[in-house]
CSV table of C-alpha atoms in Angstrom, one decimal:
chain,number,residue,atom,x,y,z
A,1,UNK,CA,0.0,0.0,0.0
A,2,UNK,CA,2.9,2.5,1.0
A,3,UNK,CA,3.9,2.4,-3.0
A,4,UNK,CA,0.6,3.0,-4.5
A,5,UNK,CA,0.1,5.5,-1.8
A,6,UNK,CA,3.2,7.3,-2.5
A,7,UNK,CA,2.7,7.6,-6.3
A,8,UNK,CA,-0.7,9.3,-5.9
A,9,UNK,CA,-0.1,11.5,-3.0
A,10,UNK,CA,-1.4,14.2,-5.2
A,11,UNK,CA,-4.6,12.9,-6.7
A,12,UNK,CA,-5.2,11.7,-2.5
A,13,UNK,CA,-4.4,14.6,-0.7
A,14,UNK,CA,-3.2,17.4,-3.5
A,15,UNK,CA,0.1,16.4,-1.7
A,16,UNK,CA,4.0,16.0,-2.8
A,17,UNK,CA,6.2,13.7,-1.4
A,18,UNK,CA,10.4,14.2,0.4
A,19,UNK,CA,10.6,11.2,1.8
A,20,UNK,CA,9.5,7.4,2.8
A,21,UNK,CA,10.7,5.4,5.9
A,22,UNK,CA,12.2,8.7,6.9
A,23,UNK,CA,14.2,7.9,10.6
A,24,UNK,CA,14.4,10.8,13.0
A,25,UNK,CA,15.6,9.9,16.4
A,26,UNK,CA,14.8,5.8,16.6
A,27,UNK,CA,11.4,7.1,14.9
A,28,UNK,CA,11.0,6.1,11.3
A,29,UNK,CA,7.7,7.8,9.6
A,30,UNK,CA,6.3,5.9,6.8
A,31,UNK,CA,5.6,9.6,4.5
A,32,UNK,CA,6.5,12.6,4.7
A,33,UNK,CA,5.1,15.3,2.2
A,34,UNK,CA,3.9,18.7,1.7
A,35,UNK,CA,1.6,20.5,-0.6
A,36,UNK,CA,2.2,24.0,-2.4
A,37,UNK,CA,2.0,26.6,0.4
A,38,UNK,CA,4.9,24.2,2.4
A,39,UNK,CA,2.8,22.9,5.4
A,40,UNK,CA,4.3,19.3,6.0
A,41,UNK,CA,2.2,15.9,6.8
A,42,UNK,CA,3.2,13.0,8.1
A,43,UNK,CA,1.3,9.8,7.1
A,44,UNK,CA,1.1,6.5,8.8
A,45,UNK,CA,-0.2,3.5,7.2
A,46,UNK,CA,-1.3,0.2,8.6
A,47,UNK,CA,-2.8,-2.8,6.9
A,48,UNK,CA,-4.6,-3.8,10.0
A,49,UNK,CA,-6.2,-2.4,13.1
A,50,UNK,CA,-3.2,-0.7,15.8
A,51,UNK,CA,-4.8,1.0,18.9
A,52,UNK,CA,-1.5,3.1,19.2
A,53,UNK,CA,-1.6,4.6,15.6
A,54,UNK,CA,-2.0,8.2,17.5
A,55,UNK,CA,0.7,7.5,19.8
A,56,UNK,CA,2.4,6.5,17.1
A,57,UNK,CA,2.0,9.4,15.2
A,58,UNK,CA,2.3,11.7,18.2
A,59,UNK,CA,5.8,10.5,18.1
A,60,UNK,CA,6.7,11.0,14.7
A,61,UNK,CA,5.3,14.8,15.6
A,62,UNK,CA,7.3,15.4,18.2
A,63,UNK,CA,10.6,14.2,16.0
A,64,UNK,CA,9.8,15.8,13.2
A,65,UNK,CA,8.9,19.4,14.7
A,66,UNK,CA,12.1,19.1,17.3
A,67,UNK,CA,14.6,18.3,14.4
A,68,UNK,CA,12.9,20.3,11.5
A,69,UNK,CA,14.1,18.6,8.8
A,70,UNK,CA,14.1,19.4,5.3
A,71,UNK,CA,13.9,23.4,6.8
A,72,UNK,CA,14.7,25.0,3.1
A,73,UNK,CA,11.2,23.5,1.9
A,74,UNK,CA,9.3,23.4,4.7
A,75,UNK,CA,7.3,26.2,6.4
A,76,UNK,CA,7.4,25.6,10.2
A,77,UNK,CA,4.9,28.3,10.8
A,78,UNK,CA,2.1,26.0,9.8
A,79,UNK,CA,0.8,23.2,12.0
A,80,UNK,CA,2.1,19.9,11.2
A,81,UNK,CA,-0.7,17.5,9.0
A,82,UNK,CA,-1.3,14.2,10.8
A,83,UNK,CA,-2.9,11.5,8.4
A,84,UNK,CA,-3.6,7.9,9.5
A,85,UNK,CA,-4.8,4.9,7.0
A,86,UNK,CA,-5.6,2.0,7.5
A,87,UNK,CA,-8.5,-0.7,6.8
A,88,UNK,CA,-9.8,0.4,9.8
A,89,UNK,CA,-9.8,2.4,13.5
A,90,UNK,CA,-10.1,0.7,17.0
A,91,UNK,CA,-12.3,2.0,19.1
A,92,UNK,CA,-9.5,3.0,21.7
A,93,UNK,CA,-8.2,5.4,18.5
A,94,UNK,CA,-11.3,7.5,18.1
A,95,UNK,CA,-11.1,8.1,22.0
A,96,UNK,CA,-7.5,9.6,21.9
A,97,UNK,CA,-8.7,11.5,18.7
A,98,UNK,CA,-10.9,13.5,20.6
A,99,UNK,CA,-9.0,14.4,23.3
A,100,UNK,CA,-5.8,15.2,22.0
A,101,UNK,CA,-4.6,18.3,21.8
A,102,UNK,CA,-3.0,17.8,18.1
A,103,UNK,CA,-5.6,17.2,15.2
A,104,UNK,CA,-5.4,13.7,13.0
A,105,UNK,CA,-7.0,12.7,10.1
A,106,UNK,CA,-8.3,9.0,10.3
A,107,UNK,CA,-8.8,7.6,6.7
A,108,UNK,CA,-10.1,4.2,6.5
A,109,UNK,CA,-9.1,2.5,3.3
A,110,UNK,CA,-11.0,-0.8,1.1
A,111,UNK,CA,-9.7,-2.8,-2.2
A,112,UNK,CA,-13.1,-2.8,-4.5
A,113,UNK,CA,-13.6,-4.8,-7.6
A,114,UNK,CA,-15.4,-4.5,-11.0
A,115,UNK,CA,-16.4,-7.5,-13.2
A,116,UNK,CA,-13.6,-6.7,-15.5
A,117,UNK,CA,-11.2,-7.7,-13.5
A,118,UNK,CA,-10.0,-4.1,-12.4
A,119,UNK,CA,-8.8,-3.2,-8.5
A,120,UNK,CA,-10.2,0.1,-7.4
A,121,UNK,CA,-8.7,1.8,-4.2
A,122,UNK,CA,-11.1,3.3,-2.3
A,123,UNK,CA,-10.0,6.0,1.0
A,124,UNK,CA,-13.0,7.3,3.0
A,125,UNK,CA,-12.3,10.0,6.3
A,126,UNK,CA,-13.4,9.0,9.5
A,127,UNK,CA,-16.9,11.1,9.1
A,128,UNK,CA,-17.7,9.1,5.6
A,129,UNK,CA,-18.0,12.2,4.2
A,130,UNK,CA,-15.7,12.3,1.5
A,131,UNK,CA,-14.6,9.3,-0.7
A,132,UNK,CA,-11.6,8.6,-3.1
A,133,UNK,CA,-11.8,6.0,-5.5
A,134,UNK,CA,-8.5,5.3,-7.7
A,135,UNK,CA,-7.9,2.5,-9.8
A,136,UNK,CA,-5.2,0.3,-8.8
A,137,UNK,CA,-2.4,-0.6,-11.7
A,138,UNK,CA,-2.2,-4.7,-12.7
A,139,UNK,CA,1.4,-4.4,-11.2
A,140,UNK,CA,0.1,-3.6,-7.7
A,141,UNK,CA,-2.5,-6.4,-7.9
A,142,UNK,CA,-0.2,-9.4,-6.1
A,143,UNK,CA,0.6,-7.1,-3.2
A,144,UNK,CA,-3.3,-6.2,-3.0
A,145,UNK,CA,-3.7,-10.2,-2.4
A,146,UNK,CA,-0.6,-10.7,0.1
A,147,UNK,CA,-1.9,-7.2,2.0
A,148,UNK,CA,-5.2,-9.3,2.4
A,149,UNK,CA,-4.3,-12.4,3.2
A,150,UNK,CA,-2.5,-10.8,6.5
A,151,UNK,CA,-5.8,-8.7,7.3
A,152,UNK,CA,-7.6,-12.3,7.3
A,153,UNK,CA,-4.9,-13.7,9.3
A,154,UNK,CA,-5.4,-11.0,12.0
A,155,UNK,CA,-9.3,-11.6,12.4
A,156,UNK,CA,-8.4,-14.8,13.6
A,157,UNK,CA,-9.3,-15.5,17.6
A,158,UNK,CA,-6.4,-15.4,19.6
A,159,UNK,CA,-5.4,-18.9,21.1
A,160,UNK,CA,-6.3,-19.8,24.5
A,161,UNK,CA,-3.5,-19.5,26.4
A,162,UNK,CA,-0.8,-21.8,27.2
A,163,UNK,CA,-1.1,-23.7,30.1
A,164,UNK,CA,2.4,-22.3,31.6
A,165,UNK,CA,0.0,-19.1,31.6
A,166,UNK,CA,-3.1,-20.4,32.5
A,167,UNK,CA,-1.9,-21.8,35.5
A,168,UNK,CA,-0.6,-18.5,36.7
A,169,UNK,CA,-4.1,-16.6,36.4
A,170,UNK,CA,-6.5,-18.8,38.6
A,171,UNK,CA,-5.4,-17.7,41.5
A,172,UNK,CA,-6.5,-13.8,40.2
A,173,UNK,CA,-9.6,-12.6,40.0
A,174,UNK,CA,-11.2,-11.8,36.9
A,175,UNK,CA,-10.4,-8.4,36.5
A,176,UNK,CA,-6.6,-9.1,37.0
A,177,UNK,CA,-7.1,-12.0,34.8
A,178,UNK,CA,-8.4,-9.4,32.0
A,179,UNK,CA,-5.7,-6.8,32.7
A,180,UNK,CA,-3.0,-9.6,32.1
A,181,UNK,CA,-4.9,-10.8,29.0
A,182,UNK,CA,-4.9,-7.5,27.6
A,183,UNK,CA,-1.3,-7.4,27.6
A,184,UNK,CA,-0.9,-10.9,26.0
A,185,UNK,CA,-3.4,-9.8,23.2
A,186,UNK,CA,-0.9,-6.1,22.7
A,187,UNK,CA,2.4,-8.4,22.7
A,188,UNK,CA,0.1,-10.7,19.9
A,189,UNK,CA,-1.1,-8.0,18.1
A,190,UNK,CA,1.7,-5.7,17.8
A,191,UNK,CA,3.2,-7.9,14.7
A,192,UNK,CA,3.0,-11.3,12.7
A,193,UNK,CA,6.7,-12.3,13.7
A,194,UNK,CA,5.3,-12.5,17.4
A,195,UNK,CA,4.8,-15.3,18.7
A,196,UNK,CA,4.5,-16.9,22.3
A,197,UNK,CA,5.6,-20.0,24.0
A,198,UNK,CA,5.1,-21.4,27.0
A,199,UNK,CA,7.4,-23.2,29.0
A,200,UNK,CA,7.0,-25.4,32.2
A,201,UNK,CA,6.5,-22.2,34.5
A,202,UNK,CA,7.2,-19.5,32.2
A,203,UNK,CA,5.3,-17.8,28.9
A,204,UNK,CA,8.1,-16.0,26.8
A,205,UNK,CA,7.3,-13.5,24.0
A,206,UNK,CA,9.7,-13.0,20.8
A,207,UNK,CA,10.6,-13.1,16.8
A,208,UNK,CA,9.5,-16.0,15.2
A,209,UNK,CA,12.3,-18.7,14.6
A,210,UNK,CA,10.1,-21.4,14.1
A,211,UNK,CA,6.7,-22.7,14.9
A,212,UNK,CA,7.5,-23.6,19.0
A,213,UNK,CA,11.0,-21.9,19.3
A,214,UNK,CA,12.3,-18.0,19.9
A,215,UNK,CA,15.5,-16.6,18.9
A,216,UNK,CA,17.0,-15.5,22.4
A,217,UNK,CA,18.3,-12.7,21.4
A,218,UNK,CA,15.3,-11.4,20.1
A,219,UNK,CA,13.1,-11.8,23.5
A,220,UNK,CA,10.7,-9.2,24.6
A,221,UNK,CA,8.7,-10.3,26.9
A,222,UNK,CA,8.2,-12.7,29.6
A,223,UNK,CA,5.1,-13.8,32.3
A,224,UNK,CA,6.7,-16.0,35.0
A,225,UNK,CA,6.0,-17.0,38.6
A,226,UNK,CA,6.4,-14.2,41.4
A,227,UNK,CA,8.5,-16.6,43.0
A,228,UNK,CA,9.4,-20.4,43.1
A,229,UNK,CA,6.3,-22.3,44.1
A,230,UNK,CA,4.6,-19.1,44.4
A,231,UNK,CA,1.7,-19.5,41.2
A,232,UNK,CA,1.0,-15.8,40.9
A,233,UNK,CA,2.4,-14.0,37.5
A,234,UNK,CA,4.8,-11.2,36.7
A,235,UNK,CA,5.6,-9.5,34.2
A,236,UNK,CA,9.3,-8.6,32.7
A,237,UNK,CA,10.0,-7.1,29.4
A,238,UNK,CA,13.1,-5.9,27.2
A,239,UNK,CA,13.7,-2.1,28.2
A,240,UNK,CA,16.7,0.2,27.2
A,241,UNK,CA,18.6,1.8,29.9
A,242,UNK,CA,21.3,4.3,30.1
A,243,UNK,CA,24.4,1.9,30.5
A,244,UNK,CA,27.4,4.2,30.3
A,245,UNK,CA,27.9,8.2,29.1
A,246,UNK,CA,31.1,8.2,26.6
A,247,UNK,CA,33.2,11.2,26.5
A,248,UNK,CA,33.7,12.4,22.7
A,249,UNK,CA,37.0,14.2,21.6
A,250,UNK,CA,35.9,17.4,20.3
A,251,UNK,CA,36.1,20.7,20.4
A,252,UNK,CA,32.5,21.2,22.5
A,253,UNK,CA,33.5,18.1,24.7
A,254,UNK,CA,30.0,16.5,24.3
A,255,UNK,CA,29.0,13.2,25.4
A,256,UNK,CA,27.4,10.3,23.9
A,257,UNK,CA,25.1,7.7,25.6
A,258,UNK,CA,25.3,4.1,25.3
A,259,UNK,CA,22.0,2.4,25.6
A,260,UNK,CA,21.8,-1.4,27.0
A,261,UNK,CA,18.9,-3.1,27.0
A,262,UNK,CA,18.1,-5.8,30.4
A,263,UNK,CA,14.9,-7.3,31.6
A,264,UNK,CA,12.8,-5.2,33.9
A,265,UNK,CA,10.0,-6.0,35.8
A,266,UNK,CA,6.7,-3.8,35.8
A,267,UNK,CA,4.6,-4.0,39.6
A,268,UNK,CA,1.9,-1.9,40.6
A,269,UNK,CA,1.9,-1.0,43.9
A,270,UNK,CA,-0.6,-3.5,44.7
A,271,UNK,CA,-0.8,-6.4,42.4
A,272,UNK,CA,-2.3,-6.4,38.7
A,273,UNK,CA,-4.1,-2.9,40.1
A,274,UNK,CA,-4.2,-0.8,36.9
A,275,UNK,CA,-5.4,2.1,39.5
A,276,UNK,CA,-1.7,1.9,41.7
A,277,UNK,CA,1.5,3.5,40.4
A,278,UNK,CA,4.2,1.3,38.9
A,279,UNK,CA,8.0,0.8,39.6
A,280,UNK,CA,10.4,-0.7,37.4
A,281,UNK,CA,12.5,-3.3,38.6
A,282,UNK,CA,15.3,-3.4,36.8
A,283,UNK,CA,17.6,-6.7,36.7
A,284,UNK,CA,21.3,-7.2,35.7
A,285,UNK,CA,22.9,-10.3,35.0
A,286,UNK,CA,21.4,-14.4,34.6
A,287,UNK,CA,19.2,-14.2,37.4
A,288,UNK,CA,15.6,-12.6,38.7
A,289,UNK,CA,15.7,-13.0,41.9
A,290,UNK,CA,16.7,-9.3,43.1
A,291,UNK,CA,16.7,-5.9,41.1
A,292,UNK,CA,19.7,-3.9,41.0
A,293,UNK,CA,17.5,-0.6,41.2
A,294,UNK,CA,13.7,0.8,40.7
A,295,UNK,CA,12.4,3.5,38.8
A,296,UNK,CA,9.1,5.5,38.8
A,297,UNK,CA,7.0,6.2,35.4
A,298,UNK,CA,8.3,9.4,35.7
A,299,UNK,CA,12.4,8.8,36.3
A,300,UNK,CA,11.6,6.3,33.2
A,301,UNK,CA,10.4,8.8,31.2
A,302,UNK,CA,13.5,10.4,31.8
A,303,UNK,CA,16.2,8.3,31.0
A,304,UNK,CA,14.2,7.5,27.9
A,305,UNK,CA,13.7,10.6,26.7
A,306,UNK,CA,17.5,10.9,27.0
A,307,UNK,CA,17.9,8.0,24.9
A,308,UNK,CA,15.1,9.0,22.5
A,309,UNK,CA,16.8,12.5,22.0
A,310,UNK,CA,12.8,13.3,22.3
A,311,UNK,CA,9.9,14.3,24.8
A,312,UNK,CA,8.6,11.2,26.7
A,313,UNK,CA,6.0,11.1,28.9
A,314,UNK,CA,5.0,7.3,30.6
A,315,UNK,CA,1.9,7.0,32.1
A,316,UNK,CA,0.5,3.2,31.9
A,317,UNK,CA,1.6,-0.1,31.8
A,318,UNK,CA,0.4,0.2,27.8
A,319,UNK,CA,3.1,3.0,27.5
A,320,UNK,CA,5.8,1.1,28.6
A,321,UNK,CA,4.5,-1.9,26.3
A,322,UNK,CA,5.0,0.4,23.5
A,323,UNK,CA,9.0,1.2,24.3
A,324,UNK,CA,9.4,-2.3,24.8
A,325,UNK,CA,7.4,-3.4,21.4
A,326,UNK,CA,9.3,-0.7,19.6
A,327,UNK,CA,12.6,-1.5,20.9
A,328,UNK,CA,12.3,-5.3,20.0
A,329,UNK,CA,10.8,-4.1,16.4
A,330,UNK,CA,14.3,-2.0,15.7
């Protein structure tokens, strides 16, 4: 979709493209374009339904307007165009459209067909008000099939989960045991190469290597006992932390950080309570039995905003999900 989007920006939006897959501080923004007067959008596209598409973009804002590239053709006087497509919006999208303080554009997009054989793209705004139909060139027509076989793919019902899981959720009660599934189903969600085994005790999260196994150095998450014969879960993922500040030789003596990445655990003050603050456990070394140090939402947001090089601000467990999911995506 990204190609045949790019090659009619202008008959879409009456836009002009600079760049695709454009990276801007560990952000990479799928378009960038502007149209005649220099105001600059950014568009993100999806091929299935991502709750954090506004998150997403808010990102790619706060990148793009902190670095200002491309400054001899754009006009940074003008607000910044957010555009998301995709087939269509979760619910959870609409919500953080109408209270942010930026403005997006929600476009849903369909693939329509004619009896003789011709492929129409079709991109309608979120109030249905206005509709763009396009045909869609022969040469696009096999990525129009692969783009829907992975849209059916992601209707399917999530597995029940394993029993290394299971076992760790009957002793919860059922709103804990939906909190914790609602974090299996972002980890599931987030991308096809996801996949998620479970061991005797322990559920690990990771890329793909085949269909029961995880290539270890591509973990990102992990639900495992809060202690040996103690059936209760916890949750670890795959942060970045600040592991050592370089000194550069140069003439304005700045530094450069060095980002690590360990396992961390995420607690609520009282257990699986969505309504308690969280600390960060963070854990060096082979074993999880004791942290080496804690962090608040708020010192996180910190350190990560130093390694971002970009405004952070971590409120939920789903936030820190995101840094996680993004780091093991890079």
């Amino acid at each position: 979709m990204e190609d045949f989007v790019w090659n009619n920006l202008s008959a879409l939006f009456n836009l002009k493209g600079l760049a695709r897959q454009y990276s801007l501080h560990h952000q990479v923004c799928d378009i960038l374009a502007i149209d005649q007067s220099g105001q600059i959008t950014i568009i993100e596209l999806k091929n299935s339904i991502d709750r954090y598409i506004i998150q997403q973009l808010t990102r790619y804002f706060n990148a793009v307007v902190s670095q200002r590239p491309f400054l001899d053709q754009i006009d940074y006087q003008q607000p910044v165009r957010l555009i998301a497509i995709a087939p269509s919006f979760h619910a959870h999208n609409l919500v953080d459209q109408a209270y942010h303080q930026l403005s997006f554009e929600l476009y849903t997009f369909a693939i329509s067909s004619c009896n003789h054989g011709k492929l129409y793209f079709e991109l309608r705004d979120s109030g249905a008000e206005q509709l763009i139909r396009l045909e869609i060139p022969e040469p696009f027509h096999p990525l129009i099939d692969r783009v829907e076989q992975h849209n059916t793919a992601q209707l399917a019902i999530a597995p029940a989960p394993p029993k290394s899981l299971a076992n760790l959720l009957n002793a919860l009660t059922q709103e804990q045991q939906a909190y914790v599934l609602s974090i299996r189903e972002q980890l599931l969600e987030f991308d096809p190469a996801m996949i998620e085994v479970g061991k005797t005790t322990r559920t690990i999260y990771g890329l793909r290597k085949n269909k029961k196994d995880i290539y270890q150095t591509k973990l990102c998450a992990e639900i495992i006992p809060v202690a040996l014969g103690v059936m209760r879960p916890r949750l670890r993922l795959q942060l970045p932390y600040l592991k050592r500040t370089l000194s550069r030789v140069s003439s304005d003596n700045s530094q450069k950080l060095v980002k690590g990445l360990t396992w961390v655990e995420v607690r609520h003050r009282r257990e699986w309570d969505k309504t308690t603050a969280i600390q960060l456990l963070f854990y060096f070394g082979k074993g999880c039995s004791h942290h080496s140090y804690s962090l608040s939402l708020d010192e996180y947001s910190k350190v990560y905003q130093q390694l971002a090089g970009q405004y952070c601000s971590l409120q939920s467990l789903e936030d820190v999900m995101i840094v996680a999911l993004e780091e093991w995506k890079a």
